[in-house]
CSV table of C-alpha atoms in Angstrom, one decimal:
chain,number,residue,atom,x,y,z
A,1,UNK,CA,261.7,53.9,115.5
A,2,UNK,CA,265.2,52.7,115.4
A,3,UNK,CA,265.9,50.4,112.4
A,4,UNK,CA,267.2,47.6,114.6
A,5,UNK,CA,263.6,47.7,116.6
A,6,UNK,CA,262.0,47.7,113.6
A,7,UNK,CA,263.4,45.2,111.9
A,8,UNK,CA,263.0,42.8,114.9
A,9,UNK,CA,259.6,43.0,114.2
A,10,UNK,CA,259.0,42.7,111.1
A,11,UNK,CA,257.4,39.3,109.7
A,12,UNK,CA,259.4,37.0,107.7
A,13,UNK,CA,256.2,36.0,105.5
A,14,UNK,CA,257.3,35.8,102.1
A,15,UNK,CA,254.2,34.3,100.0
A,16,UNK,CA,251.9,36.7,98.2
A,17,UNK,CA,248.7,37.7,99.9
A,18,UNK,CA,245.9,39.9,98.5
A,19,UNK,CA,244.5,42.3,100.9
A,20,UNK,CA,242.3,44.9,100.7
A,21,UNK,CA,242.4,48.4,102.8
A,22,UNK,CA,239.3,50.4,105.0
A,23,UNK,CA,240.0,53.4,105.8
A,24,UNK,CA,238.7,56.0,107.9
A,25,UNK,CA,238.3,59.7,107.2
A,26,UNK,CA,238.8,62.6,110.0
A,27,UNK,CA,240.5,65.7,109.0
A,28,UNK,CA,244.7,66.0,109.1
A,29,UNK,CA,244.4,63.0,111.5
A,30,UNK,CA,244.3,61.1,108.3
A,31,UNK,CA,248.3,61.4,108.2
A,32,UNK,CA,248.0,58.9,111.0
A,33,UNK,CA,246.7,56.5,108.1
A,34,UNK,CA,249.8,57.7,105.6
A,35,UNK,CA,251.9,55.9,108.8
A,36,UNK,CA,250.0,52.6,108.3
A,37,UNK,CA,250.2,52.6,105.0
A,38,UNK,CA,253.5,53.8,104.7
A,39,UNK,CA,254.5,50.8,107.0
A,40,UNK,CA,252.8,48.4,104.9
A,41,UNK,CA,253.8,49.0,101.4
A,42,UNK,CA,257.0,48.2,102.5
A,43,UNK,CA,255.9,44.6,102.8
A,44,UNK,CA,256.1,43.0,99.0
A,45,UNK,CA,254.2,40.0,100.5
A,46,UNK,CA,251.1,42.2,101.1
A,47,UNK,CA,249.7,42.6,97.8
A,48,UNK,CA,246.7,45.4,98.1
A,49,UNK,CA,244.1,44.6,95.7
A,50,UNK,CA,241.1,46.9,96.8
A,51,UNK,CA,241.1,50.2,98.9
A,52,UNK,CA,237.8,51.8,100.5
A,53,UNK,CA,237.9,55.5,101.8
A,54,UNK,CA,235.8,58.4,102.8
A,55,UNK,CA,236.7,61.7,103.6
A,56,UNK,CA,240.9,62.0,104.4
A,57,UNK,CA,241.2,58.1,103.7
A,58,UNK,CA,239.3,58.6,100.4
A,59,UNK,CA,242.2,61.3,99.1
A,60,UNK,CA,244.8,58.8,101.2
A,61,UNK,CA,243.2,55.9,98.9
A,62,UNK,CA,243.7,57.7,95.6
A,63,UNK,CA,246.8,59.3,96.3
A,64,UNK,CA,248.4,55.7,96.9
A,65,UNK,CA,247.2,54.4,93.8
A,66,UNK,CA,248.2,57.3,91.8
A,67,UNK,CA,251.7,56.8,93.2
A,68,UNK,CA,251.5,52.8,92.8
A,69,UNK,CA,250.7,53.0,89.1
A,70,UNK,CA,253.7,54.7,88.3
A,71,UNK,CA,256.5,53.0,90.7
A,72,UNK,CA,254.8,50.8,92.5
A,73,UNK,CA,254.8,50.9,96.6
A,74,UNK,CA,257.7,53.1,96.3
A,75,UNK,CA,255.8,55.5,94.5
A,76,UNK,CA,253.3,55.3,96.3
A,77,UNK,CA,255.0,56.1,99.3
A,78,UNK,CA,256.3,59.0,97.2
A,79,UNK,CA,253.3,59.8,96.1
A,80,UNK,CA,252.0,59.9,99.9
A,81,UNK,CA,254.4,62.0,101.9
A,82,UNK,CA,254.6,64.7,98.9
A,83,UNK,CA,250.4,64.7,99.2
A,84,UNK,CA,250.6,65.3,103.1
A,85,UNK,CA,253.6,67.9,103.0
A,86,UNK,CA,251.6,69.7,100.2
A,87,UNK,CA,248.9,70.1,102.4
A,88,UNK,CA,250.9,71.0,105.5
A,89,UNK,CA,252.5,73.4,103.0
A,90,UNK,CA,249.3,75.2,101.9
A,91,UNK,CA,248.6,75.5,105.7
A,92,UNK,CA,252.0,77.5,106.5
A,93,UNK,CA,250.2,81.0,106.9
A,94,UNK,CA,247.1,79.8,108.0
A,95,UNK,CA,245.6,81.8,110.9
A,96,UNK,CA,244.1,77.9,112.6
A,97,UNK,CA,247.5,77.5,114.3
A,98,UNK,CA,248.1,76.5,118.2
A,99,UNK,CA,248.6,79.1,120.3
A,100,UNK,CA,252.3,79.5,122.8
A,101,UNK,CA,250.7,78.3,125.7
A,102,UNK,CA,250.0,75.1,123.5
A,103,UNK,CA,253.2,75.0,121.5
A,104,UNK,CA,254.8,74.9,125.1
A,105,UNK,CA,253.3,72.8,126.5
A,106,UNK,CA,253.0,70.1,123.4
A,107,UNK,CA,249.7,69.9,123.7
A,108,UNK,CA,248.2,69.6,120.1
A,109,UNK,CA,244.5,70.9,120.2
A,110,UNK,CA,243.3,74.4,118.6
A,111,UNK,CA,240.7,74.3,121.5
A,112,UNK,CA,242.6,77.8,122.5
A,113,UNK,CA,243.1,79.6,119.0
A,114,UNK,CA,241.1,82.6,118.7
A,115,UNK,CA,240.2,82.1,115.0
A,116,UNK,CA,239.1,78.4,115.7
A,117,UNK,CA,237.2,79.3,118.5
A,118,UNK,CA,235.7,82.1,116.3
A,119,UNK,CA,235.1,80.0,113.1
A,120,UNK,CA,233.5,77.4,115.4
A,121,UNK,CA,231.1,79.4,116.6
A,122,UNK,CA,230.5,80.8,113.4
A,123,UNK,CA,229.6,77.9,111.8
A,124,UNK,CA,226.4,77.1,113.9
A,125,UNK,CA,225.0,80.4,112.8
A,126,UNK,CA,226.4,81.5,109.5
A,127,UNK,CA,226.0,79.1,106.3
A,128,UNK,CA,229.1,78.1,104.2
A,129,UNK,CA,227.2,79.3,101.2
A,130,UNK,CA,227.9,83.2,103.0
A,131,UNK,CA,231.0,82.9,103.6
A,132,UNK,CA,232.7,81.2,100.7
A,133,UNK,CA,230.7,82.4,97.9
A,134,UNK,CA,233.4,81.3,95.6
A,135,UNK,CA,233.7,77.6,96.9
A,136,UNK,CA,238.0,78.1,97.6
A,137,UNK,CA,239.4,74.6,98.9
A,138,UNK,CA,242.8,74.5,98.1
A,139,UNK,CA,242.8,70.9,98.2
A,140,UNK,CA,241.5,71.0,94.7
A,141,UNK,CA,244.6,72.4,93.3
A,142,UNK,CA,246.3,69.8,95.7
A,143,UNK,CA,244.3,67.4,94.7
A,144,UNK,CA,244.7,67.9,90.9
A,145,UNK,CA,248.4,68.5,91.4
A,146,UNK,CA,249.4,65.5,93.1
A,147,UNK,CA,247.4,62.6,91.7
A,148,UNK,CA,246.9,61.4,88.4
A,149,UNK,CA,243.6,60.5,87.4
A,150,UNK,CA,243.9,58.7,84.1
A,151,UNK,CA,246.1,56.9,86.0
A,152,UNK,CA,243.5,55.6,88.5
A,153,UNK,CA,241.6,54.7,86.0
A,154,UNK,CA,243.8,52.2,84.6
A,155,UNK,CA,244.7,51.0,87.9
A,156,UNK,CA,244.7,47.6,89.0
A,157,UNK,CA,243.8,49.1,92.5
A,158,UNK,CA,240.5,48.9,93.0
A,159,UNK,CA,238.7,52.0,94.3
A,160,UNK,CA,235.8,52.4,96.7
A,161,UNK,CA,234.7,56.5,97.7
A,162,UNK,CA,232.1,57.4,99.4
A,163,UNK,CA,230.3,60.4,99.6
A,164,UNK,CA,226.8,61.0,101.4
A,165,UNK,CA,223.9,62.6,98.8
A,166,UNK,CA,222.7,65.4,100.5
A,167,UNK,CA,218.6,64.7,99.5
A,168,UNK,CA,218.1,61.4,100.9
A,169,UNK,CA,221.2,61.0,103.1
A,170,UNK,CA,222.3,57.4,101.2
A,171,UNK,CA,225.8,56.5,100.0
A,172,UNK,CA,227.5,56.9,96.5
A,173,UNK,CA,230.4,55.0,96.3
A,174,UNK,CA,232.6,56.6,93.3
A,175,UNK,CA,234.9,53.9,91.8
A,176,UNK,CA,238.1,54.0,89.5
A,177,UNK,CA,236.5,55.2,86.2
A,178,UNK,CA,233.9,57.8,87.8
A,179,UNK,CA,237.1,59.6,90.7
A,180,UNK,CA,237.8,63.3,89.9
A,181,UNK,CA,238.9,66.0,92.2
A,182,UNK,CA,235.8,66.7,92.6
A,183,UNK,CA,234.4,63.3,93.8
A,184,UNK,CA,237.4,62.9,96.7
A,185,UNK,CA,236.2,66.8,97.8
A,186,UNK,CA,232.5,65.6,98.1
A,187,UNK,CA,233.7,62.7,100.2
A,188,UNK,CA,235.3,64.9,102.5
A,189,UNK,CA,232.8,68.2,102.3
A,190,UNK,CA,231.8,68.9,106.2
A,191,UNK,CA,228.3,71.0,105.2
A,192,UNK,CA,229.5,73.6,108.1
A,193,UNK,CA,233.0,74.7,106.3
A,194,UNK,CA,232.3,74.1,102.6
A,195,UNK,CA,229.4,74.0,99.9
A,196,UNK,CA,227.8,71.0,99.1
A,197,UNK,CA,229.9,69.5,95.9
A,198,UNK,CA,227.4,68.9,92.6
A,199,UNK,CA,228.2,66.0,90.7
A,200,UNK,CA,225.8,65.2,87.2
A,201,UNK,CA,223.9,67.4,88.9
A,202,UNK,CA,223.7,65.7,92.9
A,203,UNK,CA,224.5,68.1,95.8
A,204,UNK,CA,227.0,65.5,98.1
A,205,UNK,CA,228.2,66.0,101.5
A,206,UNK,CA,231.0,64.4,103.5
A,207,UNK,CA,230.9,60.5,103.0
A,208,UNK,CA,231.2,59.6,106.9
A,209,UNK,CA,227.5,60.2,107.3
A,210,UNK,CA,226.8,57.2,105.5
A,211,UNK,CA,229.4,54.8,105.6
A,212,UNK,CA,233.0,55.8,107.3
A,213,UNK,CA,234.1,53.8,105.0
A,214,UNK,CA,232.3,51.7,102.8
A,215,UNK,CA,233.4,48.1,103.2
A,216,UNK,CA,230.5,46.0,101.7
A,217,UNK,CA,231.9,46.8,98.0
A,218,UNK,CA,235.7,45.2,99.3
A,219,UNK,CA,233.9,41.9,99.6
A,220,UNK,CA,231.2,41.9,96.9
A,221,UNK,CA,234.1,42.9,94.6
A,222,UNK,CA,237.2,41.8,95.0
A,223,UNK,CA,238.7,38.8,95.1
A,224,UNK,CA,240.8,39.2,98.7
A,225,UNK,CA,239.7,37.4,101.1
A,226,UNK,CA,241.7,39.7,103.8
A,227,UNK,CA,240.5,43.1,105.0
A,228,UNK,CA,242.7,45.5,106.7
A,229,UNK,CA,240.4,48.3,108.3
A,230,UNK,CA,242.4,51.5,109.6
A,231,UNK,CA,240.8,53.6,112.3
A,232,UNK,CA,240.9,56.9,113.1
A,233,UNK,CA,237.9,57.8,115.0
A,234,UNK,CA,237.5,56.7,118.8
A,235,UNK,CA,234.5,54.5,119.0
A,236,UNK,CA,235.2,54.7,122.9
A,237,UNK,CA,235.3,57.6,125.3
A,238,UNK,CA,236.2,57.1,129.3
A,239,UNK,CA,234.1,59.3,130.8
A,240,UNK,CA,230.3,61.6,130.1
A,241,UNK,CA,231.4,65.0,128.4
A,242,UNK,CA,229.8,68.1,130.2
A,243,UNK,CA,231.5,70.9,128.4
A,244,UNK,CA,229.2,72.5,124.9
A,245,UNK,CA,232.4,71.7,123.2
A,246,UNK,CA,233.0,67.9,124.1
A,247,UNK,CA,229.3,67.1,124.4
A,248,UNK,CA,229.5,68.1,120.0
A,249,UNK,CA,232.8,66.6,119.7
A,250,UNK,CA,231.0,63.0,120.8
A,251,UNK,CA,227.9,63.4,119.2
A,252,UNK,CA,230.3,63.6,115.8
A,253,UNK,CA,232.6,60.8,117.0
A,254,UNK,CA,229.4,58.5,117.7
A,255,UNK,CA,227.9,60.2,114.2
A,256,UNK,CA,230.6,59.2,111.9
A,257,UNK,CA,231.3,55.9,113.7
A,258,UNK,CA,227.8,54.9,113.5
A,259,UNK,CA,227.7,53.4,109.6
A,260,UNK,CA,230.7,51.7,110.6
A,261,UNK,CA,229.4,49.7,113.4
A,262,UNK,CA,225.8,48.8,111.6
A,263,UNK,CA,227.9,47.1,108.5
A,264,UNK,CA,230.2,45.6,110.6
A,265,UNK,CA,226.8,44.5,112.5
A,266,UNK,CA,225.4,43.8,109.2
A,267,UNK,CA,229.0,41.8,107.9
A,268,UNK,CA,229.2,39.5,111.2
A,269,UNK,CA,225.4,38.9,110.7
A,270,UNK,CA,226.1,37.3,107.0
A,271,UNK,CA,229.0,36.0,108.2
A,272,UNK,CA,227.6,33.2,110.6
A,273,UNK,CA,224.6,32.7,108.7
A,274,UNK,CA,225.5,33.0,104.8
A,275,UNK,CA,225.7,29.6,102.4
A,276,UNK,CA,229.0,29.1,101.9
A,277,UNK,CA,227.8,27.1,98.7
A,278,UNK,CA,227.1,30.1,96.6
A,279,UNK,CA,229.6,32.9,95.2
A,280,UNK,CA,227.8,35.2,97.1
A,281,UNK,CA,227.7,33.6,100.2
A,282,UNK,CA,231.1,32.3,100.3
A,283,UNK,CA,232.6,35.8,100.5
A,284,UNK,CA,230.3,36.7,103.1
A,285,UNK,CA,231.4,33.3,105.0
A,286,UNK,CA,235.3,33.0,104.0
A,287,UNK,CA,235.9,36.8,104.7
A,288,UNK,CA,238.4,38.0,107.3
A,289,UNK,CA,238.7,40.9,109.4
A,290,UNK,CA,241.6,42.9,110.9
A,291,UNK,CA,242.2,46.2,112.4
A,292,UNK,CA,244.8,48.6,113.3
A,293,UNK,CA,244.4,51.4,115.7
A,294,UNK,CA,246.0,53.2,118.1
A,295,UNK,CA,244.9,54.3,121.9
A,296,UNK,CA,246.7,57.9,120.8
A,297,UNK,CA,244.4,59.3,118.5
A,298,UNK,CA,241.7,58.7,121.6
A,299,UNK,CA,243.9,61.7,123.7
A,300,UNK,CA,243.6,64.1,120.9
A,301,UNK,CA,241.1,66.4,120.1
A,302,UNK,CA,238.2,67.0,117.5
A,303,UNK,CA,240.0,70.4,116.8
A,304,UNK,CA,242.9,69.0,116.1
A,305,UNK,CA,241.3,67.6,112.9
A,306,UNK,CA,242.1,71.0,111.4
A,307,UNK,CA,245.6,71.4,112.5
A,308,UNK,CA,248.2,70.8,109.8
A,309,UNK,CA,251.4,71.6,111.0
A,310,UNK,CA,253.9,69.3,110.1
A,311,UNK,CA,255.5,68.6,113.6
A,312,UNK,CA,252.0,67.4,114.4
A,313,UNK,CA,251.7,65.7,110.7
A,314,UNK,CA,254.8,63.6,111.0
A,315,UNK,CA,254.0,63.1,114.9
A,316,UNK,CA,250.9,61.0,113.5
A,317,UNK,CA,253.0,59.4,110.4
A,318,UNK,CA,255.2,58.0,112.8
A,319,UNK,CA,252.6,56.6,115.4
A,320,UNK,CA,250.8,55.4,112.4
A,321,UNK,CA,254.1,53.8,111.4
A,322,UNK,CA,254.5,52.1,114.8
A,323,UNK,CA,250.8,50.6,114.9
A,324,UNK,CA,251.1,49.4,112.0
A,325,UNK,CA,254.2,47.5,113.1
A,326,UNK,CA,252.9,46.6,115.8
A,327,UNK,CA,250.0,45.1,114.0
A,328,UNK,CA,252.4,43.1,112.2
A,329,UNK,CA,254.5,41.8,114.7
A,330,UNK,CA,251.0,40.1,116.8
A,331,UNK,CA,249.2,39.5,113.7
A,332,UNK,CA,251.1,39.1,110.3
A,333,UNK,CA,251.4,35.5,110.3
A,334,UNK,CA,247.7,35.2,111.0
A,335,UNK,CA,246.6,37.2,107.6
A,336,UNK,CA,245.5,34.7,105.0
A,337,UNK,CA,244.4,32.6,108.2
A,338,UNK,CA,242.2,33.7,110.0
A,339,UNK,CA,240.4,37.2,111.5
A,340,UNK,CA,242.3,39.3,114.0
A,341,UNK,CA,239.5,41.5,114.5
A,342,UNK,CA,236.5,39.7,116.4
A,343,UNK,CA,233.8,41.9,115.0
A,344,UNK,CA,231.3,39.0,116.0
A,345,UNK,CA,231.2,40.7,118.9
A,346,UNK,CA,229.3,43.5,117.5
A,347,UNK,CA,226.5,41.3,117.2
A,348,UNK,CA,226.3,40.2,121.4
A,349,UNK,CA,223.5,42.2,122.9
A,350,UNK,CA,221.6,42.6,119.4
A,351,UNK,CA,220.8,39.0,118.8
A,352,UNK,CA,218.7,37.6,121.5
């Protein structure tokens, strides 16, 4: 975007405002969420007091804090775009790559690589545990490289990942003092590519099963009164999917959507009906909702999720830069006013 453009939009709030962040998981379309944020640290009014993530917005989450406890928003927008060029890096020779007939036509989608079309149907048949006997993810080593846990735990960013346990299918939600390379990895473990991740002795799969993300925690413990939830995952499709591939593809979208749209059911619920007279109930009743999303991730792919290329990773940056601004420009002087998101609307059709 063209620094003139941008700047015309930009709000001219200047007074502090605590916010807190939601944010989605869903593969290398999480650099789509480095764009929001990226946009939004640039705003020293917006004061981020609490972050939420699972899966890619769990390692965006961490990664921002890391960065912010040693420079502040410009480390942490440091911090980000050296996390997401690590990982583009460690993808360079990777045979999950899009095809000519793709490149050509700029279509994104891995829908046409032979190893992705291999791998995926690999993975309904043959268990992660056979194929990776040695548990490799080199996101650990990007992981361990690129943020600084000690400094997360001092941070005045408060933390919020969640990973799904894998024997009763509920939530742990890892906070400052418990996060470790291997508690962001269990947030973001798909059961199909990796091994389940033990932690103290608990076998964890990818957080989205059970809450993509968690947001309860952002009201319960924080003081912001202000959420900001980034999306990533469609909740709406146009159309019925007939093909094997897109009839999965939506069963995963409505999958790891579906924790999402009970606690916002759940949130809207307390927020109509909770006593504004207690602690407790005046979060529930004072909190406000926003969102920002973007009609483009709805055109891509599921298979995309797994392509890191860093045309395509700066391709999402940007738009996530763009939303973001847009977001701004409707809806920044309303933060610290009043909801932007009417998630009330969740509950039509379920209260009768």
């Amino acid at each position: 975007m063209p620094a003139e453009a941008e700047t015309s939009t930009r709000t001219t709030r200047t007074e502090p405002l605590l916010v807190d962040l939601a944010l989605q998981g869903g593969g290398s379309h999480g650099a789509y969420t480095w764009g929001v944020l990226d946009r939004l640290l640039e705003e020293p009014w917006l004061q981020i007091e609490g972050i939420s993530g699972t899966s890619a917005g769990a390692m965006n989450a961490a990664v921002l804090a890391s960065g912010h406890a040693r420079d502040g928003a410009a480390g942490a927008r440091e911090a980000l775009e050296r996390f997401w060029r690590r990982v583009s890096d460690a993808a360079r020779f990777s045979p999950l790559r899009r095809g000519p007939v793709d490149i050509l036509l700029g279509r994104w989608t891995l829908d046409h690589s032979p190893v992705f079309v291999a791998l995926d149907m690999m993975a309904r048949v043959v268990s992660p545990y056979d194929l990776n006997p040695g548990r490799v993810n080199p996101l650990r080593t990007i992981l361990a490289d690129t943020i600084d846990f000690d400094a997360l735990r001092r941070s005045r960013i408060k933390l919020f990942v969640t990973a799904t346990r894998v024997s009763n299918g509920q939530a742990r939600v890892f906070r400052n003092a418990d996060l470790t390379p291997d508690a962001l990895l269990a947030s973001a473990c798909l059961p199909t590519l990796f091994q389940a991740v033990e932690i103290d002795g608990e076998a964890y799969w990818d957080g989205g099963y059970a809450g993509n993300p968690t947001i309860t925690p952002l009201i319960r413990e924080t003081d912001s009164i202000d959420t900001i939830l980034v999306q990533v995952n469609p909740v709406e499709r146009a159309g019925t999917p007939r093909s094997a591939r897109d009839i999965i593809n939506r069963v995963n979208e409505i999958a790891f959507n579906s924790p999402l749209i009970k606690e916002l059911r759940m949130m809207a619920l307390l927020h109509k009906v909770a006593d504004a007279g207690s602690e407790e109930g005046r979060r529930w009743a004072h909190m406000r909702l926003h969102r920002v999303h973007s009609a483009k991730l709805v055109t891509l792919g599921a298979s995309s999720k797994l392509n890191a290329e860093w045309s395509f990773i700066t391709m999402l940056r940007d738009e996530g830069r763009r939303a973001a601004d847009e977001f701004l420009a409707q809806h920044g002087a309303q933060l610290g006013d009043a909801s932007t998101f009417n998630f009330e609307a969740l509950l039509e059709g379920v209260l009768q």
